[in-house]
PDB file of C-alpha atoms in Angstrom:
ATOM      1  CA  MET A   1     155.260  12.534  13.196  1.00  0.00           C
ATOM      2  CA  ALA A   2     152.409  11.886  10.746  1.00  0.00           C
ATOM      3  CA  THR A   3     149.494  14.269  10.843  1.00  0.00           C
ATOM      4  CA  ARG A   4     145.944  13.620   9.772  1.00  0.00           C
ATOM      5  CA  ASN A   5     144.507  15.401   6.807  1.00  0.00           C
ATOM      6  CA  PRO A   6     141.537  17.526   8.030  1.00  0.00           C
ATOM      7  CA  ARG A   7     139.749  16.846   4.755  1.00  0.00           C
ATOM      8  CA  SER A   8     140.123  13.072   5.235  1.00  0.00           C
ATOM      9  CA  GLU A   9     138.817  13.315   8.803  1.00  0.00           C
ATOM     10  CA  ARG A  10     135.777  15.287   7.628  1.00  0.00           C
ATOM     11  CA  ARG A  11     135.158  12.848   4.796  1.00  0.00           C
ATOM     12  CA  ASN A  12     135.309   9.826   7.125  1.00  0.00           C
ATOM     13  CA  GLN A  13     132.843  11.497   9.473  1.00  0.00           C
ATOM     14  CA  VAL A  14     130.457  12.445   6.680  1.00  0.00           C
ATOM     15  CA  LEU A  15     130.518   8.958   5.199  1.00  0.00           C
ATOM     16  CA  SER A  16     129.846   7.069   8.411  1.00  0.00           C
ATOM     17  CA  ARG A  17     126.709   4.911   8.397  1.00  0.00           C
ATOM     18  CA  GLU A  18     125.281   6.890  11.289  1.00  0.00           C
ATOM     19  CA  ARG A  19     125.797  10.203   9.509  1.00  0.00           C
ATOM     20  CA  ILE A  20     124.146   8.910   6.334  1.00  0.00           C
ATOM     21  CA  ILE A  21     121.077   7.723   8.267  1.00  0.00           C
ATOM     22  CA  GLU A  22     120.925  10.980  10.216  1.00  0.00           C
ATOM     23  CA  THR A  23     120.988  12.995   7.001  1.00  0.00           C
ATOM     24  CA  ALA A  24     118.335  10.781   5.430  1.00  0.00           C
ATOM     25  CA  ILE A  25     116.056  11.413   8.420  1.00  0.00           C
ATOM     26  CA  GLU A  26     116.601  15.160   8.043  1.00  0.00           C
ATOM     27  CA  LEU A  27     115.528  14.983   4.400  1.00  0.00           C
ATOM     28  CA  LEU A  28     112.533  12.807   5.233  1.00  0.00           C
ATOM     29  CA  ASP A  29     111.405  15.165   7.981  1.00  0.00           C
ATOM     30  CA  ALA A  30     111.702  18.144   5.662  1.00  0.00           C
ATOM     31  CA  GLY A  31     109.811  16.740   2.690  1.00  0.00           C
ATOM     32  CA  GLY A  32     108.715  13.144   3.148  1.00  0.00           C
ATOM     33  CA  GLU A  33     109.898  10.160   1.123  1.00  0.00           C
ATOM     34  CA  ALA A  34     109.796  12.092  -2.137  1.00  0.00           C
ATOM     35  CA  ALA A  35     112.512  14.414  -0.832  1.00  0.00           C
ATOM     36  CA  MET A  36     114.858  11.618   0.197  1.00  0.00           C
ATOM     37  CA  THR A  37     116.471  10.982  -3.181  1.00  0.00           C
ATOM     38  CA  THR A  38     119.945   9.684  -3.877  1.00  0.00           C
ATOM     39  CA  ARG A  39     120.804  12.991  -5.516  1.00  0.00           C
ATOM     40  CA  ALA A  40     119.660  15.040  -2.533  1.00  0.00           C
ATOM     41  CA  LEU A  41     121.549  12.770  -0.173  1.00  0.00           C
ATOM     42  CA  THR A  42     124.814  12.837  -2.129  1.00  0.00           C
ATOM     43  CA  GLU A  43     124.630  16.621  -2.450  1.00  0.00           C
ATOM     44  CA  ARG A  44     123.997  17.066   1.263  1.00  0.00           C
ATOM     45  CA  LEU A  45     126.872  14.728   2.168  1.00  0.00           C
ATOM     46  CA  SER A  46     129.218  15.862  -0.623  1.00  0.00           C
ATOM     47  CA  THR A  47     129.877  12.299  -1.701  1.00  0.00           C
ATOM     48  CA  GLY A  48     128.971   9.782  -4.394  1.00  0.00           C
ATOM     49  CA  SER A  49     126.111   7.301  -4.513  1.00  0.00           C
ATOM     50  CA  GLY A  50     128.559   4.402  -4.433  1.00  0.00           C
ATOM     51  CA  ALA A  51     129.803   5.374  -0.978  1.00  0.00           C
ATOM     52  CA  ILE A  52     126.252   5.497   0.367  1.00  0.00           C
ATOM     53  CA  TYR A  53     125.370   2.141  -1.175  1.00  0.00           C
ATOM     54  CA  TYR A  54     128.538   0.594   0.275  1.00  0.00           C
ATOM     55  CA  ARG A  55     127.746   1.710   3.821  1.00  0.00           C
ATOM     56  CA  VAL A  56     123.962   1.378   3.931  1.00  0.00           C
ATOM     57  CA  GLY A  57     122.662  -0.265   0.754  1.00  0.00           C
ATOM     58  CA  SER A  58     119.853   0.724  -1.590  1.00  0.00           C
ATOM     59  CA  ARG A  59     117.423   3.580  -1.039  1.00  0.00           C
ATOM     60  CA  ASP A  60     114.889   1.136   0.400  1.00  0.00           C
ATOM     61  CA  ASP A  61     117.562  -0.224   2.738  1.00  0.00           C
ATOM     62  CA  LEU A  62     118.232   3.331   3.875  1.00  0.00           C
ATOM     63  CA  LEU A  63     114.531   3.962   4.515  1.00  0.00           C
ATOM     64  CA  ASP A  64     114.416   0.766   6.560  1.00  0.00           C
ATOM     65  CA  ALA A  65     117.510   1.828   8.505  1.00  0.00           C
ATOM     66  CA  ALA A  66     116.023   5.263   9.226  1.00  0.00           C
ATOM     67  CA  THR A  67     112.793   3.638  10.416  1.00  0.00           C
ATOM     68  CA  GLU A  68     114.620   1.161  12.631  1.00  0.00           C
ATOM     69  CA  THR A  69     116.791   3.904  14.113  1.00  0.00           C
ATOM     70  CA  LEU A  70     113.819   6.030  15.163  1.00  0.00           C
ATOM     71  CA  VAL A  71     111.653   3.174  16.434  1.00  0.00           C
ATOM     72  CA  THR A  72     114.512   1.633  18.408  1.00  0.00           C
ATOM     73  CA  ALA A  73     115.282   5.013  19.990  1.00  0.00           C
ATOM     74  CA  ALA A  74     111.614   5.633  20.826  1.00  0.00           C
ATOM     75  CA  LEU A  75     111.171   2.275  22.526  1.00  0.00           C
ATOM     76  CA  ALA A  76     114.524   2.454  24.319  1.00  0.00           C
ATOM     77  CA  THR A  77     113.698   5.858  25.798  1.00  0.00           C
ATOM     78  CA  ASP A  78     110.803   4.422  27.775  1.00  0.00           C
ATOM     79  CA  SER A  79     112.218   0.974  28.517  1.00  0.00           C
ATOM     80  CA  VAL A  80     114.128   2.222  31.575  1.00  0.00           C
ATOM     81  CA  VAL A  81     110.880   3.062  33.368  1.00  0.00           C
ATOM     82  CA  VAL A  82     109.447   0.162  35.340  1.00  0.00           C
ATOM     83  CA  PRO A  83     105.710   0.063  34.531  1.00  0.00           C
ATOM     84  CA  SER A  84     103.270  -0.176  37.411  1.00  0.00           C
ATOM     85  CA  SER A  85     100.975  -2.471  35.419  1.00  0.00           C
ATOM     86  CA  PRO A  86     100.632  -4.152  32.019  1.00  0.00           C
ATOM     87  CA  GLU A  87      98.188  -1.420  31.027  1.00  0.00           C
ATOM     88  CA  GLU A  88     100.755   1.260  31.872  1.00  0.00           C
ATOM     89  CA  GLU A  89     103.453  -0.471  29.843  1.00  0.00           C
ATOM     90  CA  ILE A  90     101.152  -0.718  26.815  1.00  0.00           C
ATOM     91  CA  ARG A  91     100.294   2.950  27.252  1.00  0.00           C
ATOM     92  CA  THR A  92     104.019   3.810  27.447  1.00  0.00           C
ATOM     93  CA  VAL A  93     104.882   1.932  24.268  1.00  0.00           C
ATOM     94  CA  ALA A  94     101.867   3.358  22.449  1.00  0.00           C
ATOM     95  CA  LEU A  95     102.772   6.927  23.399  1.00  0.00           C
ATOM     96  CA  ALA A  96     106.406   6.396  22.421  1.00  0.00           C
ATOM     97  CA  LEU A  97     105.288   5.402  18.926  1.00  0.00           C
ATOM     98  CA  PHE A  98     102.642   8.146  18.813  1.00  0.00           C
ATOM     99  CA  ASP A  99     105.220  10.823  19.661  1.00  0.00           C
ATOM    100  CA  ALA A 100     107.820   9.438  17.251  1.00  0.00           C
ATOM    101  CA  ILE A 101     105.354   9.436  14.359  1.00  0.00           C
ATOM    102  CA  THR A 102     104.029  12.878  15.289  1.00  0.00           C
ATOM    103  CA  GLU A 103     107.592  14.201  15.107  1.00  0.00           C
ATOM    104  CA  HIS A 104     108.371  12.245  11.931  1.00  0.00           C
ATOM    105  CA  PRO A 105     105.071  11.945   9.950  1.00  0.00           C
ATOM    106  CA  TRP A 106     106.616   9.855   7.145  1.00  0.00           C
ATOM    107  CA  LEU A 107     107.301   7.153   9.737  1.00  0.00           C
ATOM    108  CA  ALA A 108     103.629   6.119   9.809  1.00  0.00           C
ATOM    109  CA  THR A 109     103.725   4.712   6.286  1.00  0.00           C
ATOM    110  CA  ARG A 110     107.086   3.019   6.787  1.00  0.00           C
ATOM    111  CA  LEU A 111     105.970   1.363  10.023  1.00  0.00           C
ATOM    112  CA  THR A 112     102.836  -0.001   8.404  1.00  0.00           C
ATOM    113  CA  ARG A 113     104.924  -1.432   5.568  1.00  0.00           C
ATOM    114  CA  HIS A 114     107.253  -3.082   8.051  1.00  0.00           C
ATOM    115  CA  VAL A 115     104.437  -4.766   9.949  1.00  0.00           C
ATOM    116  CA  VAL A 116     102.741  -5.966   6.748  1.00  0.00           C
ATOM    117  CA  ARG A 117     105.760  -6.866   4.612  1.00  0.00           C
ATOM    118  CA  LYS A 118     108.501  -7.619   7.145  1.00  0.00           C
ATOM    119  CA  PRO A 119     106.969  -9.351  10.151  1.00  0.00           C
ATOM    120  CA  PHE A 120     110.379 -10.943  10.718  1.00  0.00           C
ATOM    121  CA  GLY A 121     112.208  -7.590  10.802  1.00  0.00           C
ATOM    122  CA  THR A 122     113.703  -5.867  13.823  1.00  0.00           C
ATOM    123  CA  VAL A 123     111.064  -3.130  13.878  1.00  0.00           C
ATOM    124  CA  THR A 124     108.028  -5.433  13.827  1.00  0.00           C
ATOM    125  CA  VAL A 125     109.545  -7.936  16.242  1.00  0.00           C
ATOM    126  CA  GLY A 126     110.531  -5.178  18.666  1.00  0.00           C
ATOM    127  CA  ILE A 127     107.062  -3.647  18.781  1.00  0.00           C
ATOM    128  CA  PHE A 128     105.222  -6.960  19.025  1.00  0.00           C
ATOM    129  CA  GLU A 129     107.552  -8.224  21.755  1.00  0.00           C
ATOM    130  CA  ARG A 130     106.986  -5.174  23.960  1.00  0.00           C
ATOM    131  CA  ILE A 131     103.231  -5.259  23.430  1.00  0.00           C
ATOM    132  CA  GLY A 132     102.898  -9.038  23.460  1.00  0.00           C
ATOM    133  CA  ARG A 133     104.506  -9.544  26.837  1.00  0.00           C
ATOM    134  CA  GLN A 134     101.918  -7.303  28.412  1.00  0.00           C
ATOM    135  CA  VAL A 135      99.060  -9.097  26.673  1.00  0.00           C
ATOM    136  CA  GLY A 136     100.059 -12.212  28.553  1.00  0.00           C
ATOM    137  CA  ALA A 137     100.377 -10.256  31.786  1.00  0.00           C
ATOM    138  CA  LEU A 138      96.817  -8.995  31.325  1.00  0.00           C
ATOM    139  CA  GLY A 139      95.619 -12.566  31.627  1.00  0.00           C
ATOM    140  CA  VAL A 140      94.712 -13.059  27.981  1.00  0.00           C
ATOM    141  CA  PRO A 141      94.597 -16.807  27.160  1.00  0.00           C
ATOM    142  CA  ARG A 142      97.702 -17.944  25.244  1.00  0.00           C
ATOM    143  CA  ALA A 143      95.565 -19.017  22.284  1.00  0.00           C
ATOM    144  CA  SER A 144      94.484 -15.375  21.869  1.00  0.00           C
ATOM    145  CA  TRP A 145      97.876 -13.705  22.338  1.00  0.00           C
ATOM    146  CA  PHE A 146      98.554 -13.102  18.645  1.00  0.00           C
ATOM    147  CA  ASP A 147      95.097 -11.716  17.925  1.00  0.00           C
ATOM    148  CA  ALA A 148      95.220  -9.497  21.007  1.00  0.00           C
ATOM    149  CA  ALA A 149      98.684  -8.096  20.270  1.00  0.00           C
ATOM    150  CA  SER A 150      97.805  -7.584  16.611  1.00  0.00           C
ATOM    151  CA  THR A 151      94.686  -5.649  17.578  1.00  0.00           C
ATOM    152  CA  LEU A 152      96.723  -3.282  19.725  1.00  0.00           C
ATOM    153  CA  VAL A 153      99.506  -2.797  17.181  1.00  0.00           C
ATOM    154  CA  HIS A 154      97.094  -2.227  14.311  1.00  0.00           C
ATOM    155  CA  TYR A 155      95.109   0.272  16.355  1.00  0.00           C
ATOM    156  CA  ILE A 156      98.257   2.168  17.328  1.00  0.00           C
ATOM    157  CA  LEU A 157      99.517   2.444  13.761  1.00  0.00           C
ATOM    158  CA  GLY A 158      96.090   3.164  12.295  1.00  0.00           C
ATOM    159  CA  ALA A 159      95.175   5.838  14.834  1.00  0.00           C
ATOM    160  CA  VAL A 160      98.508   7.610  14.571  1.00  0.00           C
ATOM    161  CA  SER A 161      98.463   7.474  10.765  1.00  0.00           C
ATOM    162  CA  GLN A 162      95.060   9.149  10.778  1.00  0.00           C
ATOM    163  CA  ASN A 163      96.523  12.030  12.766  1.00  0.00           C
ATOM    164  CA  THR A 164      99.464  12.541  10.429  1.00  0.00           C
ATOM    165  CA  ARG A 165      99.532  12.701   6.675  1.00  0.00           C
ATOM    166  CA  THR A 166      96.335  12.631   4.637  1.00  0.00           C
ATOM    167  CA  GLU A 167      95.881  13.016   0.909  1.00  0.00           C
ATOM    168  CA  GLY A 168      96.428  16.623  -0.087  1.00  0.00           C
ATOM    169  CA  ASP A 169      98.637  17.568   2.856  1.00  0.00           C
ATOM    170  CA  THR A 170     102.145  18.876   2.422  1.00  0.00           C
ATOM    171  CA  PRO A 171     104.886  16.270   1.804  1.00  0.00           C
ATOM    172  CA  ASP A 172     106.108  16.324   5.396  1.00  0.00           C
ATOM    173  CA  GLY A 173     102.608  15.569   6.706  1.00  0.00           C
ATOM    174  CA  SER A 174     101.829  18.995   8.116  1.00  0.00           C
ATOM    175  CA  HIS A 175      98.406  20.550   7.687  1.00  0.00           C
ATOM    176  CA  ASP A 176      96.190  23.236   9.130  1.00  0.00           C
ATOM    177  CA  ARG A 177      94.379  21.296  11.835  1.00  0.00           C
ATOM    178  CA  ASP A 178      92.037  24.136  12.832  1.00  0.00           C
ATOM    179  CA  ALA A 179      90.949  24.740   9.238  1.00  0.00           C
ATOM    180  CA  PHE A 180      90.310  21.026   8.786  1.00  0.00           C
ATOM    181  CA  LEU A 181      88.225  20.850  11.971  1.00  0.00           C
ATOM    182  CA  ASP A 182      86.310  23.984  11.001  1.00  0.00           C
ATOM    183  CA  ALA A 183      85.378  22.485   7.640  1.00  0.00           C
ATOM    184  CA  THR A 184      84.386  19.202   9.261  1.00  0.00           C
ATOM    185  CA  ALA A 185      82.237  20.883  11.895  1.00  0.00           C
ATOM    186  CA  GLU A 186      80.510  22.998   9.274  1.00  0.00           C
ATOM    187  CA  ALA A 187      79.760  19.960   7.108  1.00  0.00           C
ATOM    188  CA  TRP A 188      78.399  17.955  10.025  1.00  0.00           C
ATOM    189  CA  GLN A 189      76.301  20.889  11.213  1.00  0.00           C
ATOM    190  CA  ASP A 190      74.597  20.971   7.816  1.00  0.00           C
ATOM    191  CA  LEU A 191      73.509  17.342   8.071  1.00  0.00           C
ATOM    192  CA  ASP A 192      69.837  16.610   8.598  1.00  0.00           C
ATOM    193  CA  ALA A 193      69.216  16.281  12.357  1.00  0.00           C
ATOM    194  CA  GLU A 194      66.690  13.462  11.966  1.00  0.00           C
ATOM    195  CA  ASP A 195      68.853  11.349   9.669  1.00  0.00           C
ATOM    196  CA  HIS A 196      72.117  12.004  11.508  1.00  0.00           C
ATOM    197  CA  PRO A 197      71.326  12.658  15.185  1.00  0.00           C
ATOM    198  CA  PHE A 198      74.692  11.351  16.399  1.00  0.00           C
ATOM    199  CA  MET A 199      76.805  13.419  14.002  1.00  0.00           C
ATOM    200  CA  ARG A 200      74.882  16.567  14.911  1.00  0.00           C
ATOM    201  CA  ALA A 201      75.223  15.790  18.620  1.00  0.00           C
ATOM    202  CA  VAL A 202      79.044  15.564  18.567  1.00  0.00           C
ATOM    203  CA  VAL A 203      79.725  18.624  16.406  1.00  0.00           C
ATOM    204  CA  SER A 204      80.538  20.716  19.463  1.00  0.00           C
ATOM    205  CA  GLN A 205      83.124  18.152  20.579  1.00  0.00           C
ATOM    206  CA  ILE A 206      85.243  18.344  17.432  1.00  0.00           C
ATOM    207  CA  HIS A 207      87.356  21.322  18.480  1.00  0.00           C
ATOM    208  CA  ALA A 208      87.424  20.318  22.140  1.00  0.00           C
ATOM    209  CA  HIS A 209      89.009  16.916  21.593  1.00  0.00           C
ATOM    210  CA  ASP A 210      92.726  16.297  22.039  1.00  0.00           C
ATOM    211  CA  ASP A 211      94.296  13.843  19.569  1.00  0.00           C
ATOM    212  CA  ARG A 212      96.677  12.385  22.148  1.00  0.00           C
ATOM    213  CA  GLU A 213      93.981  11.878  24.767  1.00  0.00           C
ATOM    214  CA  GLN A 214      91.627  10.405  22.184  1.00  0.00           C
ATOM    215  CA  PHE A 215      94.394   8.001  21.190  1.00  0.00           C
ATOM    216  CA  LEU A 216      94.895   6.933  24.820  1.00  0.00           C
ATOM    217  CA  THR A 217      91.154   6.439  25.250  1.00  0.00           C
ATOM    218  CA  GLY A 218      91.273   3.908  22.433  1.00  0.00           C
ATOM    219  CA  ILE A 219      94.179   2.098  24.112  1.00  0.00           C
ATOM    220  CA  ALA A 220      92.234   1.989  27.387  1.00  0.00           C
ATOM    221  CA  VAL A 221      89.122   0.607  25.681  1.00  0.00           C
ATOM    222  CA  ILE A 222      91.096  -2.150  23.993  1.00  0.00           C
ATOM    223  CA  THR A 223      93.122  -3.174  27.057  1.00  0.00           C
ATOM    224  CA  ASP A 224      89.981  -3.221  29.184  1.00  0.00           C
ATOM    225  CA  GLY A 225      88.350  -5.497  26.652  1.00  0.00           C
ATOM    226  CA  LEU A 226      91.397  -7.792  26.565  1.00  0.00           C
ATOM    227  CA  THR A 227      91.263  -8.304  30.336  1.00  0.00           C
ATOM    228  CA  ARG A 228      87.799  -9.776  29.857  1.00  0.00           C
ATOM    229  CA  LEU A 229      89.044 -12.470  27.487  1.00  0.00           C
ATOM    230  CA  GLY A 230      90.441 -14.487  30.339  1.00  0.00           C
TER     231      GLY A 230
END
């Protein structure tokens, strides 16, 4: 009776498309796009670049696949819950993307690229379809559906991106939030009270605010405004 070679079994598992994408995500989470090189990937998987190209494609194809995998999983996780209203469904989708990007900071840049450069791709279509259906349910006139959905999607991506990587942060998008807020509060406190009454007035709110709740407030403001378009 023929027996399987343990080394062959391990090699087949390592070289599966799913395993390659999973490893790429691990590298991206650890150090951002700069860390996800072909060399790093082949070393981690103990294989050659040709095998990776055969199963997934180029490095850009792999980045797209990693993005699609995470976005699809994020949206699928919340799709089983029946929303009580269009507003609740929009909130659910928005939070799913917010949490996915918070966990994987590099995803913010990739998602923006998808929406801008690949409006026909699975990622963009999936997000717009989930959001767009609710825009119609809100009573927005059909002629305004695209503008309304675009406003929501662009807000979601823009707001989440602001809360992740900024210039000067570590490659994986992490940063010292408290130190950043301290510096901001100090700078605003030094502003002239007569020239900048608003900035001086909200200084005390900087540390008190919650990024997630602030994000949801923006969603609520936009959806409330969309209901008035009808």
